[in-house]
mmCIF file of C-alpha atoms in Angstrom:
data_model
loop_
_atom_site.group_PDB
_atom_site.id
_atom_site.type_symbol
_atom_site.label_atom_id
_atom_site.label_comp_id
_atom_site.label_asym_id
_atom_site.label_seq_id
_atom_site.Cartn_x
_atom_site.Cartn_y
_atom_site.Cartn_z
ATOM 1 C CA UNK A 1 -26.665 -45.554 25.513
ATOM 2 C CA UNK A 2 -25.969 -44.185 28.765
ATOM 3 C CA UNK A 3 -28.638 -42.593 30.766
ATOM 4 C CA UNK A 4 -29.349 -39.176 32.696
ATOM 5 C CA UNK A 5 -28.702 -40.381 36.391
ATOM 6 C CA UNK A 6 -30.379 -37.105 37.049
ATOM 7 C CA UNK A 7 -33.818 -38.322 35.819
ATOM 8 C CA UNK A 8 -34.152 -41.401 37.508
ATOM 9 C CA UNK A 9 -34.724 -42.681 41.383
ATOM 10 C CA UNK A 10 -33.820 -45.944 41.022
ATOM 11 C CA UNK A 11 -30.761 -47.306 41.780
ATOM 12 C CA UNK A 12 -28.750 -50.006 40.160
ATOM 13 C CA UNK A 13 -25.580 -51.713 40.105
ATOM 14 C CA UNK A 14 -23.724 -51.107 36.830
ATOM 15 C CA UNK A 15 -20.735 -53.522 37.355
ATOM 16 C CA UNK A 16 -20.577 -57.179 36.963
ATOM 17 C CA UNK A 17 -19.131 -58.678 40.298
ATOM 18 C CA UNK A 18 -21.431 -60.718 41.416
ATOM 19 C CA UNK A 19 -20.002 -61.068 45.250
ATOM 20 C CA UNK A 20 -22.832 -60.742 47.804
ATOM 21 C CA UNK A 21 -23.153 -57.733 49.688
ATOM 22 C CA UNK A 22 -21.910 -58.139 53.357
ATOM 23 C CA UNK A 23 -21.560 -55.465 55.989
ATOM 24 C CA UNK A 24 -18.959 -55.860 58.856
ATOM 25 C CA UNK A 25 -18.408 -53.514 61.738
ATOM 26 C CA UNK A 26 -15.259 -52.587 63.630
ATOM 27 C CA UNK A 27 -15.980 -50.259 66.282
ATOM 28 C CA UNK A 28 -13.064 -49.063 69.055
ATOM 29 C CA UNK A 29 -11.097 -46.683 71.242
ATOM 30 C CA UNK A 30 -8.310 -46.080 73.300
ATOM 31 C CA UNK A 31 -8.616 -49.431 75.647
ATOM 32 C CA UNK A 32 -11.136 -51.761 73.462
ATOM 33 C CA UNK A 33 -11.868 -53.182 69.928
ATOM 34 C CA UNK A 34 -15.035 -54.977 68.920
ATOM 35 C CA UNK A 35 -15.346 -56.640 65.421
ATOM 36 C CA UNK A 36 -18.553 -58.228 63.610
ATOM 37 C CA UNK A 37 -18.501 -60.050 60.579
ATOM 38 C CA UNK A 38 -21.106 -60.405 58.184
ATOM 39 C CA UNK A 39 -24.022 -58.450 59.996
ATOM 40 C CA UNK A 40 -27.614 -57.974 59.086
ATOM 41 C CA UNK A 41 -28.606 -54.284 58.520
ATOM 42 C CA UNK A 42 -31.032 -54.221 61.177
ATOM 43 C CA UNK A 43 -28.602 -55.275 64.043
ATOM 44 C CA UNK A 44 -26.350 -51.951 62.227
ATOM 45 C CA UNK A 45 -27.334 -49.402 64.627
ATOM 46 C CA UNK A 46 -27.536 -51.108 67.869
ATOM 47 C CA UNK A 47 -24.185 -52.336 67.375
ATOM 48 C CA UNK A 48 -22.791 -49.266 67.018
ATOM 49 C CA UNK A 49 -21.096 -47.011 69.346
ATOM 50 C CA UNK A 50 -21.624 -43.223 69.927
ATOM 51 C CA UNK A 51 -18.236 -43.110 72.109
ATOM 52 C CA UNK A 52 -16.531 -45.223 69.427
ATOM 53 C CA UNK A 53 -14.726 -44.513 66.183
ATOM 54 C CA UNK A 54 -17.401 -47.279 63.970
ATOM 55 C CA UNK A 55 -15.631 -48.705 60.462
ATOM 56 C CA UNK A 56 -18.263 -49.990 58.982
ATOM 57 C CA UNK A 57 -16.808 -52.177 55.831
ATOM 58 C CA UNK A 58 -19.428 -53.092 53.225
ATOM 59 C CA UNK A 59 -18.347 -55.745 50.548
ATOM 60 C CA UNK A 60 -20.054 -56.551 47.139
ATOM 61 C CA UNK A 61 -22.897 -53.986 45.760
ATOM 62 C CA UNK A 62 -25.334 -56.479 44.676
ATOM 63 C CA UNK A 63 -28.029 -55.776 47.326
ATOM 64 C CA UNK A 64 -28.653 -52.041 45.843
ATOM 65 C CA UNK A 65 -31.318 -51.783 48.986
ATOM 66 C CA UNK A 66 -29.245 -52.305 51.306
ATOM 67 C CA UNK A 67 -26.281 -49.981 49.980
ATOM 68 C CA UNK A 68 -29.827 -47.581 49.723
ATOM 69 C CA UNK A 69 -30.568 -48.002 53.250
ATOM 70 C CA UNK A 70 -26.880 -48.020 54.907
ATOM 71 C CA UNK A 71 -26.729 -44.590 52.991
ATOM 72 C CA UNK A 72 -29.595 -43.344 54.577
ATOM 73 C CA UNK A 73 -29.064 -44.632 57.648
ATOM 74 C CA UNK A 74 -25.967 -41.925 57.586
ATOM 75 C CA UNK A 75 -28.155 -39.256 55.868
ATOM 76 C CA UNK A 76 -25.470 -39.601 52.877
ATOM 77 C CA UNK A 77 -27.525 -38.072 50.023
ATOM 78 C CA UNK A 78 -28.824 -40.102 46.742
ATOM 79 C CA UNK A 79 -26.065 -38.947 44.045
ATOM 80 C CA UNK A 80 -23.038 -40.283 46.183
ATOM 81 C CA UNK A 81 -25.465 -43.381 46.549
ATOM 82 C CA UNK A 82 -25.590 -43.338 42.701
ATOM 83 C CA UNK A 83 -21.556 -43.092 42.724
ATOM 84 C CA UNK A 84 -20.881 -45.826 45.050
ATOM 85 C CA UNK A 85 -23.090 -47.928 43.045
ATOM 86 C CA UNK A 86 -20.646 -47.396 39.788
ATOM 87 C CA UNK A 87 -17.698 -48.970 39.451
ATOM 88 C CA UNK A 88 -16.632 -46.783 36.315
ATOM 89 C CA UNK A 89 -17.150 -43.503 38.452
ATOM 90 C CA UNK A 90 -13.815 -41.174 38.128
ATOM 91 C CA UNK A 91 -11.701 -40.354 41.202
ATOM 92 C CA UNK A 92 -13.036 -37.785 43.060
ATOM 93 C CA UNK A 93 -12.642 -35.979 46.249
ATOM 94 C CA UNK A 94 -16.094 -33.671 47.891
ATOM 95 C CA UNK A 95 -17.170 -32.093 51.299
ATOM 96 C CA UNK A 96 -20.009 -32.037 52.865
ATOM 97 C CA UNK A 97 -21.430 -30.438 55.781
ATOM 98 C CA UNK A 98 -21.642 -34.094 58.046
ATOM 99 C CA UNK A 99 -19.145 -36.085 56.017
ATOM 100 C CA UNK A 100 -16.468 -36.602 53.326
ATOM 101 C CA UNK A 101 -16.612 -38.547 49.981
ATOM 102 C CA UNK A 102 -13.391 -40.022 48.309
ATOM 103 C CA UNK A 103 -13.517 -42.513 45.723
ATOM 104 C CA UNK A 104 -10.284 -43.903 44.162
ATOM 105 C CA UNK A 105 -9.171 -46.666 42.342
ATOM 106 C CA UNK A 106 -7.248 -50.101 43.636
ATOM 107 C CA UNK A 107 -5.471 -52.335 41.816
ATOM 108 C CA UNK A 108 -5.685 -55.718 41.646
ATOM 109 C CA UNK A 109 -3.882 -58.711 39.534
ATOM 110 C CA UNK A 110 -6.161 -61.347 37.780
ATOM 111 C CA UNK A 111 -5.312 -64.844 36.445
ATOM 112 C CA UNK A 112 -3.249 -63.582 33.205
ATOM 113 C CA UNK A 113 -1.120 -61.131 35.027
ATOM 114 C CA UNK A 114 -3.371 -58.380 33.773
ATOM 115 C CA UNK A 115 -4.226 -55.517 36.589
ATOM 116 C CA UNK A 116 -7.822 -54.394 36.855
ATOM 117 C CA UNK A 117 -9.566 -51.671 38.909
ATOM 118 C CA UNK A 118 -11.416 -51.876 41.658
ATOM 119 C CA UNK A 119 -13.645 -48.682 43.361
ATOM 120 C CA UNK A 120 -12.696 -48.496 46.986
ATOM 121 C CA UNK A 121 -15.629 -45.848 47.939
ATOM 122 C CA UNK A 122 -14.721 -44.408 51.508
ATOM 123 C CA UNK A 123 -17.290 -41.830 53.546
ATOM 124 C CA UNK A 124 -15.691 -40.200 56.578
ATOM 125 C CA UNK A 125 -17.773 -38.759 59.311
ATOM 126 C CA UNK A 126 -16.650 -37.795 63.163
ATOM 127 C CA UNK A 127 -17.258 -40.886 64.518
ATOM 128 C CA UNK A 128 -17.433 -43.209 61.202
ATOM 129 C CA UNK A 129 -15.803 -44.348 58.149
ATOM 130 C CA UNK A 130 -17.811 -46.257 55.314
ATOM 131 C CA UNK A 131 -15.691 -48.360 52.941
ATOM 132 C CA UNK A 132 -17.483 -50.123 50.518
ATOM 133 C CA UNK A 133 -15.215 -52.508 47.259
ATOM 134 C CA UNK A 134 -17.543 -54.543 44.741
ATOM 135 C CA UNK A 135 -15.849 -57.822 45.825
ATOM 136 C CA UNK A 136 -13.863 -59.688 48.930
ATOM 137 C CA UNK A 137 -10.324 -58.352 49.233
ATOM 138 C CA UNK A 138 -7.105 -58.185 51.798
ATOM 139 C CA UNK A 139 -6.519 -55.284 51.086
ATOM 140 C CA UNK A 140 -7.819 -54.369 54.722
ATOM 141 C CA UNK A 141 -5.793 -56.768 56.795
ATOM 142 C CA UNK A 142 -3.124 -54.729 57.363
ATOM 143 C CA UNK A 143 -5.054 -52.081 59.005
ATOM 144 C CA UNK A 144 -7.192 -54.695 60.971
ATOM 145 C CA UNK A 145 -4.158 -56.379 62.115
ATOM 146 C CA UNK A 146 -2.882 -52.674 63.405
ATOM 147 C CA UNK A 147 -5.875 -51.484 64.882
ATOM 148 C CA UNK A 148 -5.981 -55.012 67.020
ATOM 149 C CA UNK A 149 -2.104 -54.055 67.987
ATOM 150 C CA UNK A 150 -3.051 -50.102 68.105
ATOM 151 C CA UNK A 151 0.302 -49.775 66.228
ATOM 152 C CA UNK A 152 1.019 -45.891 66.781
ATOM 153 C CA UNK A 153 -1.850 -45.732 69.190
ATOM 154 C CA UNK A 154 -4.382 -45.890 66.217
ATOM 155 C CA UNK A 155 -7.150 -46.134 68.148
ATOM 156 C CA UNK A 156 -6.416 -42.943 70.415
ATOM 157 C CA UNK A 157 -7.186 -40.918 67.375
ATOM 158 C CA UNK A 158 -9.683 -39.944 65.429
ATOM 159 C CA UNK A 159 -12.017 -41.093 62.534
ATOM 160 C CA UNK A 160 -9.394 -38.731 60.085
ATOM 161 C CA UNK A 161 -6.472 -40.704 61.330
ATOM 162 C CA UNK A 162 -8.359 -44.033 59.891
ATOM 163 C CA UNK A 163 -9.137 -42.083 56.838
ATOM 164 C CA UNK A 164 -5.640 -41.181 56.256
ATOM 165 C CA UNK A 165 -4.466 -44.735 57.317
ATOM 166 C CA UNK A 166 -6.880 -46.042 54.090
ATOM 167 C CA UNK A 167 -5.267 -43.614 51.717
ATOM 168 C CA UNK A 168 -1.487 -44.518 52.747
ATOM 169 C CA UNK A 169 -2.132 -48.026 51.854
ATOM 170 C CA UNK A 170 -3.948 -47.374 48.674
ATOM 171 C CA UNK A 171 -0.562 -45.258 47.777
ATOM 172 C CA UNK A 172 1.223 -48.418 49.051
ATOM 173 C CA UNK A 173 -0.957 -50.663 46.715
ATOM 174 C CA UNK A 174 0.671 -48.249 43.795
ATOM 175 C CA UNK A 175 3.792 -48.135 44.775
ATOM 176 C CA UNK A 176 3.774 -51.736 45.127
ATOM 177 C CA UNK A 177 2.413 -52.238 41.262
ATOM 178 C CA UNK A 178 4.808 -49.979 39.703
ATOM 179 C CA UNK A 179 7.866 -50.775 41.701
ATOM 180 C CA UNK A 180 7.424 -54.344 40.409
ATOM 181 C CA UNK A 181 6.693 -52.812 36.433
ATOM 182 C CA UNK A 182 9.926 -50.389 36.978
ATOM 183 C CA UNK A 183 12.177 -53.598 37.764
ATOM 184 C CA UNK A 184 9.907 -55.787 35.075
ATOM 185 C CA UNK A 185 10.589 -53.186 32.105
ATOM 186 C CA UNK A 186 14.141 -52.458 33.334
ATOM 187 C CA UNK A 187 15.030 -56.157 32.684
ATOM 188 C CA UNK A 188 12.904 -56.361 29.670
ATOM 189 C CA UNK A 189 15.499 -53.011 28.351
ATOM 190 C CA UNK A 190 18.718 -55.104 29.318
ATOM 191 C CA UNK A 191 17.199 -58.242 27.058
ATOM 192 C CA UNK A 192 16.674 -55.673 24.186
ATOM 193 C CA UNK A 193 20.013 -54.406 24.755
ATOM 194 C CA UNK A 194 21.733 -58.171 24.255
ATOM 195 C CA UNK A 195 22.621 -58.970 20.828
ATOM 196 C CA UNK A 196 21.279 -61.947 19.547
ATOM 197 C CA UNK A 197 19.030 -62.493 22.806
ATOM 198 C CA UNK A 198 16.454 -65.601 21.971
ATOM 199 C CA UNK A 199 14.983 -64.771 24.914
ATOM 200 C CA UNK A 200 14.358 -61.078 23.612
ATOM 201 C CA UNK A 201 10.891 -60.080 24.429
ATOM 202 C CA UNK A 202 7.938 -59.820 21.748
ATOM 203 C CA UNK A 203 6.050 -57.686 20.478
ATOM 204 C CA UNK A 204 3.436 -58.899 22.911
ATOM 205 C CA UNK A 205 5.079 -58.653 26.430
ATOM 206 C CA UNK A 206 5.474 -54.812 25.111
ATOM 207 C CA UNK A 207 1.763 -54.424 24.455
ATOM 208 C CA UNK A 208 0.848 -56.046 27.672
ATOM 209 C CA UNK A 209 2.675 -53.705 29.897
ATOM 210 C CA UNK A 210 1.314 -50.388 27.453
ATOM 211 C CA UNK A 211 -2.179 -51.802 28.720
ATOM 212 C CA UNK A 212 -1.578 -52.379 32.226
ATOM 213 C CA UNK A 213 0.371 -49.121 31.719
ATOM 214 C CA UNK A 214 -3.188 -47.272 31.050
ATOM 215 C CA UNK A 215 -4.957 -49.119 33.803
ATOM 216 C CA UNK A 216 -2.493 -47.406 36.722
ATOM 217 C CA UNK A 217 -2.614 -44.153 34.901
ATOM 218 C CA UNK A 218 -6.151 -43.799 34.675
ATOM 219 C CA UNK A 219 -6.607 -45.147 38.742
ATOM 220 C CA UNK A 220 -3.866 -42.813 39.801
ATOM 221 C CA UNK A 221 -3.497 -39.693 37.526
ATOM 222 C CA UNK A 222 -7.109 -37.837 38.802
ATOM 223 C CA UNK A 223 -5.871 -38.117 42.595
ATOM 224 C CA UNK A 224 -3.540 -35.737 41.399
ATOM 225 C CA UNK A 225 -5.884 -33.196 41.362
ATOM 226 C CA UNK A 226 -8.212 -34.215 43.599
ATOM 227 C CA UNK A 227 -6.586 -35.251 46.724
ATOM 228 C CA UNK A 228 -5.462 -31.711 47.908
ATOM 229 C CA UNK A 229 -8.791 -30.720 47.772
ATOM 230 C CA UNK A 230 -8.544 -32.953 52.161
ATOM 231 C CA UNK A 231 -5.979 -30.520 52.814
ATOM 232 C CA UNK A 232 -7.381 -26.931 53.435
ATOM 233 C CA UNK A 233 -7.978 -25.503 56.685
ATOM 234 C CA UNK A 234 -12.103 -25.128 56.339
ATOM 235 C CA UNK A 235 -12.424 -29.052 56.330
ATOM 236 C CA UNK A 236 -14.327 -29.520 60.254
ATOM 237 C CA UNK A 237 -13.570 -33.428 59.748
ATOM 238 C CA UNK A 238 -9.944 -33.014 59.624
ATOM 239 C CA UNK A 239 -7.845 -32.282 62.597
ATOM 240 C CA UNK A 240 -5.462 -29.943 62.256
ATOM 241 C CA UNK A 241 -3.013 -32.310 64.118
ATOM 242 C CA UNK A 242 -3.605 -34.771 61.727
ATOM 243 C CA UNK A 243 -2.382 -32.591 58.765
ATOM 244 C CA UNK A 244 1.055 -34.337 58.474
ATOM 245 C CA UNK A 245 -0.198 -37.490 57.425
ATOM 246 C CA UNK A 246 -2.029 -36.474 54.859
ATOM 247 C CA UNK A 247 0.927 -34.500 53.829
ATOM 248 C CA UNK A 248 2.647 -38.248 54.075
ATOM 249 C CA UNK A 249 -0.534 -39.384 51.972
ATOM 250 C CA UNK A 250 0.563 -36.555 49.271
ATOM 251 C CA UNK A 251 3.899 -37.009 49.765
ATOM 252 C CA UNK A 252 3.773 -41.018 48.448
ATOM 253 C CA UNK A 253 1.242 -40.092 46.051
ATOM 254 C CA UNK A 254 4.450 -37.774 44.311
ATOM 255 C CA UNK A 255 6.693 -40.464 44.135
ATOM 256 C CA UNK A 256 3.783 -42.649 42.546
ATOM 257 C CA UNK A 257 3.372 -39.710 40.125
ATOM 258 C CA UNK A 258 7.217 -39.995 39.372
ATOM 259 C CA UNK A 259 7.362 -44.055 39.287
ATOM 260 C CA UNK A 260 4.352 -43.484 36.835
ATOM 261 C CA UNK A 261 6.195 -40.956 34.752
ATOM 262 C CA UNK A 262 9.094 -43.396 34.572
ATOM 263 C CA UNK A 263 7.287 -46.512 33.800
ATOM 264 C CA UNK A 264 5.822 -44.783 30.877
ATOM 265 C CA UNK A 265 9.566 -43.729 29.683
ATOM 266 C CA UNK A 266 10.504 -47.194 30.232
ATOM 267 C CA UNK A 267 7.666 -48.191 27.660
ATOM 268 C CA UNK A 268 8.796 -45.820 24.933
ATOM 269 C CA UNK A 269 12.669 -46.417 25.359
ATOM 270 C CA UNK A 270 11.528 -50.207 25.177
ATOM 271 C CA UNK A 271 9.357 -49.818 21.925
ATOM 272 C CA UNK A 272 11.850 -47.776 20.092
ATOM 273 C CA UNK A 273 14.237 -50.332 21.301
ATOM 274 C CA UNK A 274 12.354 -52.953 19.894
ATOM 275 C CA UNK A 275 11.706 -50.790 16.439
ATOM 276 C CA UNK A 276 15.622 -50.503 16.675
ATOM 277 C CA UNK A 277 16.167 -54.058 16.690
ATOM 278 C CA UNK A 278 13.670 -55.229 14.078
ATOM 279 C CA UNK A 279 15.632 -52.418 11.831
ATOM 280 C CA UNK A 280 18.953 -54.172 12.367
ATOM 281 C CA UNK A 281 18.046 -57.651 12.107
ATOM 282 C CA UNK A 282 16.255 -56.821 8.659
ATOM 283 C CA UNK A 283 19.515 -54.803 7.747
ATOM 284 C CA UNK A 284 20.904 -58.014 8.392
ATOM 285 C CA UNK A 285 19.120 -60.295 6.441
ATOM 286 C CA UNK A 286 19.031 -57.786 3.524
ATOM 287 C CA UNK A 287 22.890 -57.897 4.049
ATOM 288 C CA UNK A 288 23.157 -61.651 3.532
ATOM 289 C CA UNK A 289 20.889 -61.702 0.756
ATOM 290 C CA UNK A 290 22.965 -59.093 -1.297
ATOM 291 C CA UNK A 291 26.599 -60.945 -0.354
ATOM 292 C CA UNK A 292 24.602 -64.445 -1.763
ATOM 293 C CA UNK A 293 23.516 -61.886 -4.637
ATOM 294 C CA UNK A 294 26.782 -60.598 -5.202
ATOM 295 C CA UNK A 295 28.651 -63.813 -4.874
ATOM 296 C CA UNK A 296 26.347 -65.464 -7.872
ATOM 297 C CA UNK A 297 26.314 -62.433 -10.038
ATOM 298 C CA UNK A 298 29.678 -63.124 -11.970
ATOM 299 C CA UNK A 299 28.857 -66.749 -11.921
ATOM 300 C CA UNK A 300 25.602 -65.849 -13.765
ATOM 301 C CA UNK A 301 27.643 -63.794 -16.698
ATOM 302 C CA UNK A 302 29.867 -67.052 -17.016
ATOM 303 C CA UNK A 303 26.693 -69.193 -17.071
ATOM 304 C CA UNK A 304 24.777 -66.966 -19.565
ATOM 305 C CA UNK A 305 27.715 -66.396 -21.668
ATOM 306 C CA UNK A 306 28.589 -69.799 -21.897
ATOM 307 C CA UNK A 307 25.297 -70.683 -22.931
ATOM 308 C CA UNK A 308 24.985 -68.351 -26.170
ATOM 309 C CA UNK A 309 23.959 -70.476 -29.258
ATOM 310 C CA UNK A 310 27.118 -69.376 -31.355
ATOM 311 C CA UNK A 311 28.264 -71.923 -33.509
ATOM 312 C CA UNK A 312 31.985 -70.587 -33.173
ATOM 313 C CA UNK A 313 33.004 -70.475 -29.898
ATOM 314 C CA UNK A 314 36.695 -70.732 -28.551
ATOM 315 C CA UNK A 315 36.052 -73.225 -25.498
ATOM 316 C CA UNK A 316 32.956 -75.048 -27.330
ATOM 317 C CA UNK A 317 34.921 -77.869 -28.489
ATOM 318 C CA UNK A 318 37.560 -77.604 -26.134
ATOM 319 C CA UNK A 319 38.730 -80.978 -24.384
ATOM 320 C CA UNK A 320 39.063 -78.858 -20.705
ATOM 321 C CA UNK A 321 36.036 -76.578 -21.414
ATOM 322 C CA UNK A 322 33.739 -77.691 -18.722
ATOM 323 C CA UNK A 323 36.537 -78.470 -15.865
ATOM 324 C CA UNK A 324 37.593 -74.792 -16.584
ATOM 325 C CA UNK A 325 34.092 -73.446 -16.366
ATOM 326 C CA UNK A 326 33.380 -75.580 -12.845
ATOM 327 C CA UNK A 327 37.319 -74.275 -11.826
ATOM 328 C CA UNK A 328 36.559 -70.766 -12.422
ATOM 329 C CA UNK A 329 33.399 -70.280 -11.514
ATOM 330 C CA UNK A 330 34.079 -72.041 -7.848
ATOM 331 C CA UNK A 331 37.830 -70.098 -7.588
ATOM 332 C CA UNK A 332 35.073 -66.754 -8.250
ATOM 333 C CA UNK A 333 32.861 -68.081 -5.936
ATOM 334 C CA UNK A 334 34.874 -69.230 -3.172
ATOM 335 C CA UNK A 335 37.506 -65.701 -3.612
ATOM 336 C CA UNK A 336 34.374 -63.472 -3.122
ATOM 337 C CA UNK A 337 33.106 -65.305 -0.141
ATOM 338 C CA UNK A 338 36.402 -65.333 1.769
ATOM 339 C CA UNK A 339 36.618 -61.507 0.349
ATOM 340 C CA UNK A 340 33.384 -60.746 2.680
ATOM 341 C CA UNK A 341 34.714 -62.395 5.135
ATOM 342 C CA UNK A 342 37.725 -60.474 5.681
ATOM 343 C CA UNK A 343 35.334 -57.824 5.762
ATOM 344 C CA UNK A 344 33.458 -58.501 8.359
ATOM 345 C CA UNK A 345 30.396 -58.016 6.421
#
């Protein structure tokens, strides 16, 4: 049964990575970047840098103090606490009066090609940014490697810019994931399409890609509410010259929206195909069966005429009686079968 977080003050880790909780800090501006890995809490603040924009990246929630205590240390109150500290939590965008709060969804690919969520929780104040995943990941690296570079002079600007940075390659992450499923269930449709395809996928590559299907739909679908919630002009902790890229962040989370939609048309024209296909190769067996059926039928009547118990019968003590049967009955057989044939049934 799930419990009131509302009457409780303890908090507790509800998911089930068990990766260690680390805290590194990247701290820089216009002409410098300083990074420290795997820092103890204490050593934190005295790292830090007023004058400095301070990312401080916290991996694995197993230490529920210390999450506790980096929270306070920013004066971020105990229900976002309580969110960061569930994985299941729903996307969700809020303001408050020192910082913001947007938790979202990443996706990552485990060891049977299955994706599975991970909460990237990220807390934006005017000289900070808090990111804190349940478990190691690179899905950092590429903003490390620019803020090392200051690709686009990323460290001239602002804590906002590094927020908005964060979000563009989450949107990447999706648009990576469902590009690949577009081009995955297009060439799943073509194999559908071939005729007699043995390599004609089951009914259990379908089902796979439903589920991973739901996955991206439930990470993605709430931003779609939530994520122009950054955009209005009473947000203090946004710049207004910063606006366009998170326009750009809005703008790639549309075309993930669209991918998304036709992913999940993709799916549907692929099951009916597959329904389709079943149909016809049944219709085919069914149509072999009957032509067998058909071709035996008259040979039947012969048989079961033949063998009446009538003591007077024309061909019973005929000296050709059984050649004629065998002649007739294969000149029946073998007429009806090249008869279908011709056919093309």
């Amino acid at each position: 049964m799930t419990k009131n977080n509302l009457l409780t003050e303890q908090l507790r880790y509800t998911g089930e990575n068990i990766c260690p909780t680390k805290i590194n800090l990247c701290s820089y501006k216009k002409d410098s970047i300083t990074y420290h890995k795997d820092i103890e809490l204490e050593h934190l603040q005295e790292l830090m840098n007023e004058d400095e924009i301070n990312w401080i990246q916290i991996t694995g929630m197993q230490d529920t103090d210390k999450i506790k205590n980096i929270c306070q240390m920013f004066c971020i109150d105990f229900l976002t606490t309580q969110d960061i500290l569930n994985p299941e939590h729903l996307t969700k965008v809020e303001e408050h009066d020192d910082y913001n709060v947007i938790i979202i969804k990443l996706l990552t690919m485990n060891k049977d090609r299955d994706y599975e969520s991970m909460q990237l929780c990220i807390i934006q104040g005017k000289s900070y940014v808090l990111t804190f995943v349940e478990k190691e990941t690179d899905f950092f690296n590429e903003i490390i490697s620019a803020l090392n570079k200051n690709t686009l002079k990323i460290r001239h600007r602002q804590s906002d810019y590094l927020l908005s940075v964060i979000l563009n390659s989450s949107m990447a992450n999706f648009m990576s994931v469902l590009t690949t499923m577009e081009d995955e269930l297009e060439d799943m449709e073509e194999a559908l399409i071939v005729p007699h395809n043995p390599d004609a996928p089951g009914i259990e590559n379908i089902q796979k890609y439903r589920k991973n299907y739901r996955i991206i739909k439930k990470c993605i679908f709430p931003m779609k509410e939530h994520i122009n919630k950054l955009f209005h002009a009473d947000n203090e902790l946004l710049n207004e010259q910063q606006r366009p890229f998170f326009n750009d962040v809005n703008d790639h989370l549309q075309f993930v929206l669209q991918t998304m939609e036709s992913c999940r048309d993709l799916i549907t024209a692929i099951v009916d195909l597959y329904i389709s296909r079943n149909d016809q190769r049944l219709n085919d067996i069914m149509k072999q069966l009957t032509i067998v059926s058909t071709i035996f039928i008259p040979l039947t009547f012969l048989a079961g005429m033949w063998g009446m118990n009538f003591e007077w019968m024309p061909e019973l003590h005929w000296e050709y009686g059984y050649l004629f049967a065998w002649s007739l009955m294969l000149t029946m057989g073998i007429s009806l079968f090249f008869f279908f044939r011709h056919k093309k049934w």
